[in-house]
mmCIF file of C-alpha atoms in Angstrom:
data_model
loop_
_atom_site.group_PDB
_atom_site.id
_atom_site.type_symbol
_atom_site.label_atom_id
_atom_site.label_comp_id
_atom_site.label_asym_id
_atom_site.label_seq_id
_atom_site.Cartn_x
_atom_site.Cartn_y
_atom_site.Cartn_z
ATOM 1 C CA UNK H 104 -38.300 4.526 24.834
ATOM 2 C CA UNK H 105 -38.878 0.655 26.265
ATOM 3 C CA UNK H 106 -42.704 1.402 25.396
ATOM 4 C CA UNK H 107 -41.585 2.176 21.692
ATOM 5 C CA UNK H 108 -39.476 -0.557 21.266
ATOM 6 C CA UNK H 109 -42.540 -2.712 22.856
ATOM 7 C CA UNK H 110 -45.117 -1.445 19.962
ATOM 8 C CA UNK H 111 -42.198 -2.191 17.277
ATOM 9 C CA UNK H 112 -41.999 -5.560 18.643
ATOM 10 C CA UNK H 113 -45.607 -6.140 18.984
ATOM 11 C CA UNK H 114 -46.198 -4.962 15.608
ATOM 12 C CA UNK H 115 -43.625 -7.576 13.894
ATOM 13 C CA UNK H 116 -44.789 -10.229 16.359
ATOM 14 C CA UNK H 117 -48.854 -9.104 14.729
ATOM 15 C CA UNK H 118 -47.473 -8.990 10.791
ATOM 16 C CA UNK H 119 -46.068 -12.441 11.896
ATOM 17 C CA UNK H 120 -48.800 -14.257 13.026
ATOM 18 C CA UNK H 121 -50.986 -12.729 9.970
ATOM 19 C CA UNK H 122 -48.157 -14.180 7.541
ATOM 20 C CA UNK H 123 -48.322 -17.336 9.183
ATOM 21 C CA UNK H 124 -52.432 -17.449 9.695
ATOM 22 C CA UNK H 125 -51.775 -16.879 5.952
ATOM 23 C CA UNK H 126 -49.502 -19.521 5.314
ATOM 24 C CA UNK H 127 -51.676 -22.460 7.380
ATOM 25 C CA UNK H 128 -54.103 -25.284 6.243
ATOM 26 C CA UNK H 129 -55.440 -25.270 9.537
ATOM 27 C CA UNK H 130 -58.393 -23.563 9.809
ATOM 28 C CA UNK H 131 -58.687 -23.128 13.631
ATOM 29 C CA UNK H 132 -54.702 -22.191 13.569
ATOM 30 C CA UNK H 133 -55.728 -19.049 11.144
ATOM 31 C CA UNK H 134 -58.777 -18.186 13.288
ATOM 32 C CA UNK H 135 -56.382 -17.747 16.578
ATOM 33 C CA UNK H 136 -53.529 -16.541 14.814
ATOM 34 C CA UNK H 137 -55.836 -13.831 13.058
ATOM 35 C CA UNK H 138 -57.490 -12.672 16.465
ATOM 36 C CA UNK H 139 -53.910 -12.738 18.599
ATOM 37 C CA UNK H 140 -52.642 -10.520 15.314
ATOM 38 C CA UNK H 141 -55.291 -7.990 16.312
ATOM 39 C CA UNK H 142 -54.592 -8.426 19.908
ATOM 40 C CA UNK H 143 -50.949 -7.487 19.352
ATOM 41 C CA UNK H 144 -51.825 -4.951 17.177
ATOM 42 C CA UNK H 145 -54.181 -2.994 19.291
ATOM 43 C CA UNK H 146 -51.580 -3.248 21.840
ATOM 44 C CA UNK H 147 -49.129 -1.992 19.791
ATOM 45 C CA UNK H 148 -51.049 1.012 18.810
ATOM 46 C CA UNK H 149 -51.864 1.733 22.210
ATOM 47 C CA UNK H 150 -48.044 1.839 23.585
ATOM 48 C CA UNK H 151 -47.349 3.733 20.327
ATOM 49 C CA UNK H 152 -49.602 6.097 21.313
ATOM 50 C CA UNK H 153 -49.072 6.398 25.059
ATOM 51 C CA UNK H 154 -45.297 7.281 23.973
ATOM 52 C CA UNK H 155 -46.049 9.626 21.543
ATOM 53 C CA UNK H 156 -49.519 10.751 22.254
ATOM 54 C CA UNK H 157 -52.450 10.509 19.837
ATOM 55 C CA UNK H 158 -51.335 12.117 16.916
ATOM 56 C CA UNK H 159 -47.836 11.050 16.179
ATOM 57 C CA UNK H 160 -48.712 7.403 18.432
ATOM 58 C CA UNK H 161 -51.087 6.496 15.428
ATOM 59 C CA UNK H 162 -48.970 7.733 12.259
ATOM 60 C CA UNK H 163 -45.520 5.989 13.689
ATOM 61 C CA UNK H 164 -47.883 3.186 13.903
ATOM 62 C CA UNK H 165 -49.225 3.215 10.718
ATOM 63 C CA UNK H 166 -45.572 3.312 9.347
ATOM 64 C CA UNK H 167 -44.269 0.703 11.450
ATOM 65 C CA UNK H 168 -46.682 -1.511 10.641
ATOM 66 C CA UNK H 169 -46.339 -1.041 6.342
ATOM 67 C CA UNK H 170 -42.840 -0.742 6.655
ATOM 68 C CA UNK H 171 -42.629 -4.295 8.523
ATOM 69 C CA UNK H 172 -45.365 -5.698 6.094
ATOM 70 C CA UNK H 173 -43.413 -5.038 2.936
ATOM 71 C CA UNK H 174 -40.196 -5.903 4.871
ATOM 72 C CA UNK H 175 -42.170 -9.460 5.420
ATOM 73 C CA UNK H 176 -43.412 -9.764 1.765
ATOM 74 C CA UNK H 177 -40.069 -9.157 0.229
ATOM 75 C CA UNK H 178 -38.485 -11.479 2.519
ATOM 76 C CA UNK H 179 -41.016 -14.381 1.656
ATOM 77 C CA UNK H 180 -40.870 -13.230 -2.198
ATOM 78 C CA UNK H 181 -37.444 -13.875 -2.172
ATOM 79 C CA UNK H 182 -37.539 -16.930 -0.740
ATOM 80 C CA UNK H 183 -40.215 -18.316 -3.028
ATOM 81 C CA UNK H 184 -38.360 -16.715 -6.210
ATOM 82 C CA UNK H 185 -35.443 -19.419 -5.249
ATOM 83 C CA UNK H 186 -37.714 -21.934 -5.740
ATOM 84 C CA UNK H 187 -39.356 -20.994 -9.105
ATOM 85 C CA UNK H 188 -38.162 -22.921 -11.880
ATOM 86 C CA UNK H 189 -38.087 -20.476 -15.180
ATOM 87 C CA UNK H 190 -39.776 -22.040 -18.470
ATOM 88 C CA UNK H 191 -38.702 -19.966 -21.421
ATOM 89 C CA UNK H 192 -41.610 -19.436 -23.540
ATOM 90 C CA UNK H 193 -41.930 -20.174 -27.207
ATOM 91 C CA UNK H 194 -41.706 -16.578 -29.570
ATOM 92 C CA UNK H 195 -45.044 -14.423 -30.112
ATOM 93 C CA UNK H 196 -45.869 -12.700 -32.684
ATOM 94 C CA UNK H 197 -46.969 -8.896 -33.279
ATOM 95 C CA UNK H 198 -49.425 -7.443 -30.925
ATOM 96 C CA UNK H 199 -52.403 -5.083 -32.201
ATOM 97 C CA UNK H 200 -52.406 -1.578 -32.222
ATOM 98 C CA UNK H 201 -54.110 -0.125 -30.048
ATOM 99 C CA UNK H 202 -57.000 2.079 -30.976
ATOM 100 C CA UNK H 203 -57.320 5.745 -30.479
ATOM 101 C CA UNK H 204 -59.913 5.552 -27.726
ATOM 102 C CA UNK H 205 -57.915 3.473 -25.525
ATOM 103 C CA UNK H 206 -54.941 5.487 -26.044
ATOM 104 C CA UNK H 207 -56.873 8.811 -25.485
ATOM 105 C CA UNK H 208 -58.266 6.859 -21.987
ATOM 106 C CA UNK H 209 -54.813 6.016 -20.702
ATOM 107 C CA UNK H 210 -53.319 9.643 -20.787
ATOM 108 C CA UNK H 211 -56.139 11.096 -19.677
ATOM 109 C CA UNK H 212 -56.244 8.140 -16.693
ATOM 110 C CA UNK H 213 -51.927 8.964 -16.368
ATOM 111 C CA UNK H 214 -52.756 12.558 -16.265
ATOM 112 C CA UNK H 215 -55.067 12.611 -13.490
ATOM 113 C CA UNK H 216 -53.587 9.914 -11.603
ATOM 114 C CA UNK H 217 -50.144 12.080 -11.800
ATOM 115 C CA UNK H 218 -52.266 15.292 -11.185
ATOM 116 C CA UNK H 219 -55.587 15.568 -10.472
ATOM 117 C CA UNK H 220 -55.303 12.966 -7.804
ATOM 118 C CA UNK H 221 -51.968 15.090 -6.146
ATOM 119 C CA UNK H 222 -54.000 17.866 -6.793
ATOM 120 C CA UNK H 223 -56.645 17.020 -4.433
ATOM 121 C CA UNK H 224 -55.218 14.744 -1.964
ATOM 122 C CA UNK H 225 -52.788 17.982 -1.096
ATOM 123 C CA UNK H 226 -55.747 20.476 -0.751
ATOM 124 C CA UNK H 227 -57.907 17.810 1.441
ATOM 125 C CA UNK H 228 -55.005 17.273 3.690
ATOM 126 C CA UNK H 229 -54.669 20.648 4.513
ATOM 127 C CA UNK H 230 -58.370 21.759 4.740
ATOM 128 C CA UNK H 231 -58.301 18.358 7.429
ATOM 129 C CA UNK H 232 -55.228 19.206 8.799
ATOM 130 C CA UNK H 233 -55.939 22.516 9.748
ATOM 131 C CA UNK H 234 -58.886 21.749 11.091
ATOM 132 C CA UNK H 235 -57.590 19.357 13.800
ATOM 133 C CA UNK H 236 -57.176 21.322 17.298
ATOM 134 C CA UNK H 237 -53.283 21.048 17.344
ATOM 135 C CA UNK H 238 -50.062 22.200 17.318
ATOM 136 C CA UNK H 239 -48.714 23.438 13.561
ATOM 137 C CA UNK H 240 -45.931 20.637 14.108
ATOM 138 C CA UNK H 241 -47.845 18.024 14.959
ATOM 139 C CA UNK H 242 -50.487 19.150 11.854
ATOM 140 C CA UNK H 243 -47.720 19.223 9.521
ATOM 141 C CA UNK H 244 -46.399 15.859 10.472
ATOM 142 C CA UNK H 245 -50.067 14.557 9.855
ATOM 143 C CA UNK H 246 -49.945 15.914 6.790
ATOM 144 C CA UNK H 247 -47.029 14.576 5.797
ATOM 145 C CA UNK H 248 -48.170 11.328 6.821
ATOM 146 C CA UNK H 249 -51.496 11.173 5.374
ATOM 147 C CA UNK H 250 -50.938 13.078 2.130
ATOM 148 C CA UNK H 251 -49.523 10.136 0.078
ATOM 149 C CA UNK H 252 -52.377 7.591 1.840
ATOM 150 C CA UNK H 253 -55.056 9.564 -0.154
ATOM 151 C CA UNK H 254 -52.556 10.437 -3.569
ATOM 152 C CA UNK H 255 -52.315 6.531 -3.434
ATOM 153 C CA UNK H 256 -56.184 5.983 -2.703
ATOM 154 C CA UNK H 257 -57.176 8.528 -5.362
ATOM 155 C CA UNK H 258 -54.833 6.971 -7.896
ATOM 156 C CA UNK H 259 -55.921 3.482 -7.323
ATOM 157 C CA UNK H 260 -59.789 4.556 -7.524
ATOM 158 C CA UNK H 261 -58.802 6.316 -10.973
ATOM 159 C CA UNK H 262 -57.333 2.855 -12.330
ATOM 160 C CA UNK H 263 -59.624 0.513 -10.679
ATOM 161 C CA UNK H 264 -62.883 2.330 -11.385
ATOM 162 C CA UNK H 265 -64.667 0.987 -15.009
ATOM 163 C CA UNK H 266 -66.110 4.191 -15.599
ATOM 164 C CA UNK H 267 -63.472 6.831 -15.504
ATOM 165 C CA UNK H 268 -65.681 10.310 -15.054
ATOM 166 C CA UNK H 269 -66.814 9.176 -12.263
ATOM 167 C CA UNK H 270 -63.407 9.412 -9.845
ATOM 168 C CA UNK H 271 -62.469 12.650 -12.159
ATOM 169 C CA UNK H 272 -65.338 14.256 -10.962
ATOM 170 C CA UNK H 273 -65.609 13.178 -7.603
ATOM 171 C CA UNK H 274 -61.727 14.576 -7.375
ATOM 172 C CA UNK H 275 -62.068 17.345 -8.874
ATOM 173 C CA UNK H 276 -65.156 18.017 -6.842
ATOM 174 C CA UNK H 277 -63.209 17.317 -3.662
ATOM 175 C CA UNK H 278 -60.322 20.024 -5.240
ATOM 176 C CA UNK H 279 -62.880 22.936 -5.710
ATOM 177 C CA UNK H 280 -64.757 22.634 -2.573
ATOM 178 C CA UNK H 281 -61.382 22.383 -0.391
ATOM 179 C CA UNK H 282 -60.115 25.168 -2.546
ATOM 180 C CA UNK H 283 -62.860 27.387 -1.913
ATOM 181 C CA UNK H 284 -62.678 26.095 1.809
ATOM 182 C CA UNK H 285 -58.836 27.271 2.074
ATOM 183 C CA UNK H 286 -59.109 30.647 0.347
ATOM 184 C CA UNK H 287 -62.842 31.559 1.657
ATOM 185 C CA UNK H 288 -61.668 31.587 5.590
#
């Protein structure tokens, strides 16, 4: 238990120092505070995972660490917003339109960011899942862990990406071969 509460610990004390490396002008400050970030966070991963051995050690990592990086970006945002002086823009007029084609492009991006992307990001998690040596508790977990990591990934590849066949068909790619994968064995 001490060991966990250690790796929590170390993990704020790493999301610290990169908030503050963040924060600095100094150049050598950032440089030291970057590197004894990393320090503190391989040595938080490593206590994670001496308590709770290799599989879990990593994912309650993982999860400590975004949970106390958001927790440190919404403290700081709302701290800044106090400062922010509001300037009430003058009126604007009508926006265009759209045209068809962009409209056609955004349901067919919401559509496979909703589903395709689910879609495949389930089926790859359990053809990886259950192909880990390991108990069916500790696979699940994983899964459970891991399976909104790559919905998120997918999603953000299908809006970031300028051409949008190429993520659809890389996905759905990914879908039929892990498919075939799960119902061939």
């Amino acid at each position: 238990m001490w060991e966990s509460i250690a790796a929590f610990i170390g993990s704020a004390m790493a999301i610290g120092l990169f908030y503050r490396a963040w924060q600095s002008n100094l150049i050598a400050f950032k440089r030291i505070a970057k590197l004894g970030a990393l320090v503190l966070m391989f040595g938080s991963f490593m206590l994670w995972v001496k308590q709770h051995g290799p599989e879990l050690g990593i994912c309650y990592g993982v999860v400590a660490f975004s949970l106390q990086a958001w927790s440190w970006i919404y403290f700081a945002r709302q701290r800044i917003d106090k400062d922010i002086k509001r300037v009430s823009l003058p009126f604007v007029g009508d926006l265009p339109q759209p045209r068809l084609a962009v409209c056609v492009n955004a349901l067919i991006k919401a559509a496979a960011c909703v589903g395709l992307s689910a879609v495949c990001a389930m089926l790859v998690t359990v053809v990886w899942t259950t192909g880990l040596n390991m108990s069916k508790v500790n696979q699940i977990a994983l899964g459970i862990y891991t399976m909104p990591v790559l919905w998120g990934a997918a999603s953000y590849w299908l809006c970031a990406d300028s051409k949008l066949w190429r993520p659809i068909c890389a996905l759905s790619g990914l879908s039929v071969l892990s498919y075939l994968f799960i119902y061939s064995v």
